[in-house]
Short mmCIF file of C-alpha atoms in Angstrom, two decimals:
data_model
loop_
_atom_site.label_atom_id
_atom_site.label_comp_id
_atom_site.label_asym_id
_atom_site.label_seq_id
_atom_site.Cartn_x
_atom_site.Cartn_y
_atom_site.Cartn_z
CA UNK A 88 -8.40 10.60 -13.32
CA UNK A 89 -7.16 10.12 -9.57
CA UNK A 90 -3.69 10.59 -9.25
CA UNK A 91 -1.02 10.68 -6.34
CA UNK A 92 2.29 11.95 -7.65
CA UNK A 93 5.87 11.84 -5.88
CA UNK A 94 9.39 12.84 -6.80
CA UNK A 95 10.92 9.38 -7.16
CA UNK A 96 14.37 10.64 -6.04
CA UNK A 97 16.74 9.15 -4.94
CA UNK A 98 17.37 11.77 -2.12
CA UNK A 99 20.84 11.29 -0.97
CA UNK A 100 21.66 12.89 2.14
CA UNK A 101 24.41 12.66 5.04
CA UNK A 102 23.38 11.63 8.67
CA UNK A 103 22.09 14.41 10.53
CA UNK A 104 20.53 16.17 7.50
CA UNK A 105 16.91 17.35 7.35
CA UNK A 106 15.11 16.30 4.24
CA UNK A 107 11.58 16.99 3.08
CA UNK A 108 9.39 14.89 0.47
CA UNK A 109 6.32 16.17 -1.21
CA UNK A 110 3.11 14.39 -2.57
CA UNK A 111 0.51 15.93 -4.59
CA UNK A 112 -3.24 14.58 -5.09
CA UNK A 113 -5.70 15.12 -7.71
CA UNK A 114 -8.72 14.47 -5.74
CA UNK A 115 -9.98 17.36 -3.61
CA UNK A 116 -12.70 15.17 -1.82
CA UNK A 117 -10.01 13.20 -0.35
CA UNK A 118 -10.30 13.08 3.38
CA UNK A 119 -7.51 10.72 4.61
CA UNK A 120 -3.63 10.94 4.15
CA UNK A 121 -1.06 8.56 5.08
CA UNK A 122 2.70 8.19 4.81
CA UNK A 123 4.13 4.62 4.52
CA UNK A 124 7.57 3.25 4.73
CA UNK A 125 8.87 0.55 2.55
CA UNK A 126 12.32 -1.35 2.85
CA UNK A 127 13.80 -3.17 -0.19
CA UNK A 128 11.58 -6.28 -1.12
CA UNK A 129 9.32 -5.83 2.31
CA UNK A 130 5.92 -4.69 2.70
CA UNK A 131 4.80 -1.25 3.11
CA UNK A 132 4.71 -0.02 7.15
CA UNK A 133 2.64 2.72 8.18
CA UNK A 134 4.53 5.53 9.44
CA UNK A 135 2.15 8.53 9.85
CA UNK A 136 -1.32 9.21 9.61
CA UNK A 137 -1.82 13.09 8.76
CA UNK A 138 -4.77 14.66 10.30
CA UNK A 139 -6.33 18.03 9.75
CA UNK A 140 -3.28 20.43 9.10
CA UNK A 141 -0.51 18.22 10.25
CA UNK A 142 1.09 15.58 12.39
CA UNK A 143 4.25 15.00 14.40
CA UNK A 144 6.12 12.16 15.80
CA UNK A 145 9.54 12.49 17.06
CA UNK A 146 11.88 13.38 14.12
CA UNK A 147 9.08 13.04 11.59
CA UNK A 148 6.58 15.75 10.90
CA UNK A 149 3.82 15.50 8.05
CA UNK A 150 1.76 18.42 6.95
CA UNK A 151 -1.13 18.67 4.87
CA UNK A 152 -2.25 21.79 2.58
CA UNK A 153 -5.66 21.22 1.36
CA UNK A 154 -5.68 24.20 -0.59
CA UNK A 155 -2.67 23.33 -2.87
CA UNK A 156 -3.65 19.59 -2.53
CA UNK A 157 -0.24 18.62 -1.11
CA UNK A 158 1.14 16.71 1.68
CA UNK A 159 4.57 16.63 3.00
CA UNK A 160 7.08 14.54 5.14
CA UNK A 161 9.78 16.15 7.02
CA UNK A 162 12.54 14.02 8.49
CA UNK A 163 14.95 15.96 10.89
CA UNK A 164 18.43 14.59 11.98
CA UNK A 165 18.31 11.76 9.43
CA UNK A 166 19.64 8.43 10.53
CA UNK A 167 21.39 5.54 8.29
CA UNK A 168 18.26 3.33 9.37
CA UNK A 169 15.87 6.08 7.82
CA UNK A 170 17.01 4.65 4.02
CA UNK A 171 14.18 3.34 2.67
CA UNK A 172 11.14 4.09 0.24
CA UNK A 173 8.47 6.84 1.35
CA UNK A 174 5.10 6.21 -0.10
CA UNK A 175 2.15 8.60 0.30
CA UNK A 176 -1.41 7.18 0.19
CA UNK A 177 -4.50 9.41 -0.28
CA UNK A 178 -8.10 7.86 0.22
CA UNK A 179 -10.75 8.12 -2.44
CA UNK A 180 -14.25 6.77 -2.61
CA UNK A 181 -17.10 6.43 -0.29
CA UNK A 182 -16.21 6.53 3.59
CA UNK A 183 -12.43 6.25 2.51
CA UNK A 184 -13.16 2.82 0.65
CA UNK A 185 -9.60 2.67 -0.94
CA UNK A 186 -6.44 4.25 -1.09
CA UNK A 187 -4.25 5.34 -4.07
CA UNK A 188 -0.37 5.06 -3.54
CA UNK A 189 2.17 7.14 -5.00
CA UNK A 190 5.30 5.33 -6.84
CA UNK A 191 7.53 6.43 -3.60
CA UNK A 192 10.37 8.64 -3.02
CA UNK A 193 13.69 6.90 -2.18
CA UNK A 194 15.92 8.01 0.46
CA UNK A 195 19.31 6.94 1.16
CA UNK A 196 21.33 8.33 4.36
CA UNK A 197 24.91 7.77 4.33
CA UNK A 198 27.58 8.25 6.93
CA UNK B 158 -0.45 -12.00 17.90
CA UNK B 159 -2.67 -10.02 15.90
CA UNK B 160 -1.86 -9.41 12.26
CA UNK B 161 -2.21 -10.39 8.63
CA UNK B 162 -0.56 -13.58 7.48
CA UNK B 163 -0.13 -13.94 3.76
CA UNK B 164 1.00 -17.59 2.44
CA UNK B 165 3.13 -18.49 0.47
CA UNK B 166 5.96 -16.29 0.57
CA UNK B 167 6.97 -17.39 -2.69
CA UNK B 168 5.05 -19.02 -5.78
CA UNK B 169 5.76 -20.27 -8.96
CA UNK B 170 3.15 -20.40 -11.77
CA UNK B 171 3.33 -22.86 -14.67
CA UNK B 172 1.75 -21.55 -18.41
CA UNK B 173 -2.10 -22.12 -18.13
CA UNK B 174 -2.21 -22.56 -14.32
CA UNK B 175 -4.49 -21.02 -11.73
CA UNK B 176 -2.85 -20.25 -8.50
CA UNK B 177 -4.53 -18.83 -5.22
CA UNK B 178 -2.58 -16.64 -2.76
CA UNK B 179 -3.93 -16.84 0.86
CA UNK B 180 -4.68 -13.81 3.13
CA UNK B 181 -5.71 -14.26 6.63
CA UNK B 182 -6.27 -11.60 9.35
CA UNK B 183 -7.15 -11.92 13.14
CA UNK B 184 -7.47 -8.11 13.64
CA UNK B 185 -11.35 -8.26 13.26
CA UNK B 186 -11.08 -5.71 10.09
CA UNK B 187 -13.88 -5.19 8.16
CA UNK B 188 -12.05 -4.07 4.87
CA UNK B 189 -9.42 -6.05 2.88
CA UNK B 190 -7.47 -5.56 -0.15
CA UNK B 191 -5.17 -6.93 -2.72
CA UNK B 192 -2.36 -4.88 -4.46
CA UNK B 193 0.14 -5.71 -6.85
CA UNK B 194 3.59 -4.04 -6.78
CA UNK B 195 6.06 -4.23 -9.80
CA UNK B 196 9.75 -3.51 -9.43
CA UNK B 197 10.25 0.32 -9.09
CA UNK B 198 6.39 0.97 -8.97
CA UNK B 199 3.46 1.96 -6.74
CA UNK B 200 0.81 -0.31 -5.54
CA UNK B 201 -1.85 -0.80 -7.84
CA UNK B 202 -5.57 -2.07 -6.62
CA UNK B 203 -6.58 -5.29 -7.76
CA UNK B 204 -9.54 -6.08 -5.71
CA UNK B 205 -11.29 -4.98 -2.33
CA UNK B 206 -13.96 -5.94 -0.07
CA UNK B 207 -15.62 -4.14 2.76
CA UNK B 208 -17.85 -6.66 3.97
CA UNK B 209 -18.28 -10.40 3.81
CA UNK B 210 -19.75 -11.66 0.55
CA UNK B 211 -19.15 -8.54 -1.21
CA UNK B 212 -16.14 -7.25 -3.19
CA UNK B 213 -15.31 -4.66 -5.69
CA UNK B 214 -12.90 -4.47 -8.47
CA UNK B 215 -9.83 -2.27 -8.42
CA UNK B 216 -7.99 -0.60 -10.98
CA UNK B 217 -6.35 -3.86 -12.47
CA UNK B 218 -8.70 -6.61 -11.86
CA UNK B 219 -8.66 -8.42 -15.18
CA UNK B 220 -7.17 -11.88 -14.79
CA UNK B 221 -7.67 -12.01 -10.94
CA UNK B 222 -10.71 -13.39 -8.96
CA UNK B 223 -11.31 -13.15 -5.22
CA UNK B 224 -13.79 -14.42 -2.57
CA UNK B 225 -14.85 -13.05 0.80
CA UNK B 226 -16.79 -15.96 2.59
CA UNK B 227 -15.37 -15.20 6.04
CA UNK B 228 -14.45 -12.11 7.45
CA UNK B 229 -10.91 -13.16 8.36
CA UNK B 230 -10.07 -14.50 4.90
CA UNK B 231 -9.64 -12.72 1.52
CA UNK B 232 -8.00 -15.22 -0.94
CA UNK B 233 -6.99 -13.70 -4.25
CA UNK B 234 -6.83 -16.35 -7.48
CA UNK B 235 -4.49 -15.45 -10.27
CA UNK B 236 -6.02 -16.97 -13.38
CA UNK B 237 -4.42 -18.16 -16.71
CA UNK B 238 -5.95 -15.17 -18.24
CA UNK B 239 -3.58 -13.00 -16.49
CA UNK B 240 -0.53 -12.92 -18.80
CA UNK B 241 1.85 -10.95 -16.75
CA UNK B 242 1.52 -12.38 -13.15
CA UNK B 243 4.93 -11.85 -12.43
CA UNK B 244 4.91 -9.11 -9.19
CA UNK B 245 4.90 -8.75 -5.47
CA UNK B 246 1.22 -9.36 -4.13
CA UNK B 247 0.40 -7.62 -0.91
CA UNK B 248 -2.76 -8.19 1.20
CA UNK B 249 -3.90 -5.45 3.29
CA UNK B 250 -6.90 -4.85 5.90
CA UNK B 251 -8.46 -1.77 7.60
CA UNK B 252 -10.74 -1.21 10.35
CA UNK B 253 -14.02 0.79 9.69
CA UNK B 254 -13.98 4.38 8.71
CA UNK B 255 -10.70 6.28 7.81
CA UNK B 256 -8.19 4.39 9.75
CA UNK B 257 -4.94 3.36 7.82
CA UNK B 258 -4.52 0.08 5.97
CA UNK B 259 -2.28 -2.28 7.50
CA UNK B 260 -0.09 -4.98 5.19
CA UNK B 261 0.53 -8.67 5.29
CA UNK B 262 4.45 -9.48 4.40
CA UNK B 263 3.41 -10.12 0.76
CA UNK B 264 3.63 -13.16 -1.99
CA UNK B 265 6.27 -12.87 -4.66
CA UNK B 266 4.81 -14.89 -7.68
CA UNK B 267 7.02 -15.68 -10.75
CA UNK B 268 6.21 -17.78 -13.76
CA UNK B 269 8.03 -21.03 -14.62
#
């Protein structure tokens, strides 16, 4: 069975903290990896695509470890506005047909 | 503006009734998807379509039906056979290849 697993949290951190989430996947043939952010009662929005070994965008860094089959998301200098649920998604099927989503990790940043 | 439009935002279904959720995209994306999200749960794939007039069942297709008569439209019908339809329904589309999916803002379906 194809699975994507995430620690549900919640992760409660103060502003300015660095926090990291992991996501493990079971399909070794997966080629595409993504992190989405979902605010309460809203649709998921693409945060980052994860290419080759990793990707960085400002305070956010995503890394891929193919040998151990996990991707990680690092958030530096956390802001109150980073509070959300973070979903990882991994492709499966021919030509990246569909994505499997993890259940998400909830982050709460407090002042 | 380019994007994915879902309607209605909220929908109520009576017992024994079929309801149809609309999803339209003007991004010229080839592939379109329907997901269901229950509270505190991840997204589960209902149906997807990679080209016009073709679609595939996802993990939880029972009680649902779709059509793809036009590239920009992928409506989802929740039939009376779906006994637990209350959920947040999300439509997504994706360009060809390994591009990410982008989502509409969802439809919340409840039973009256």
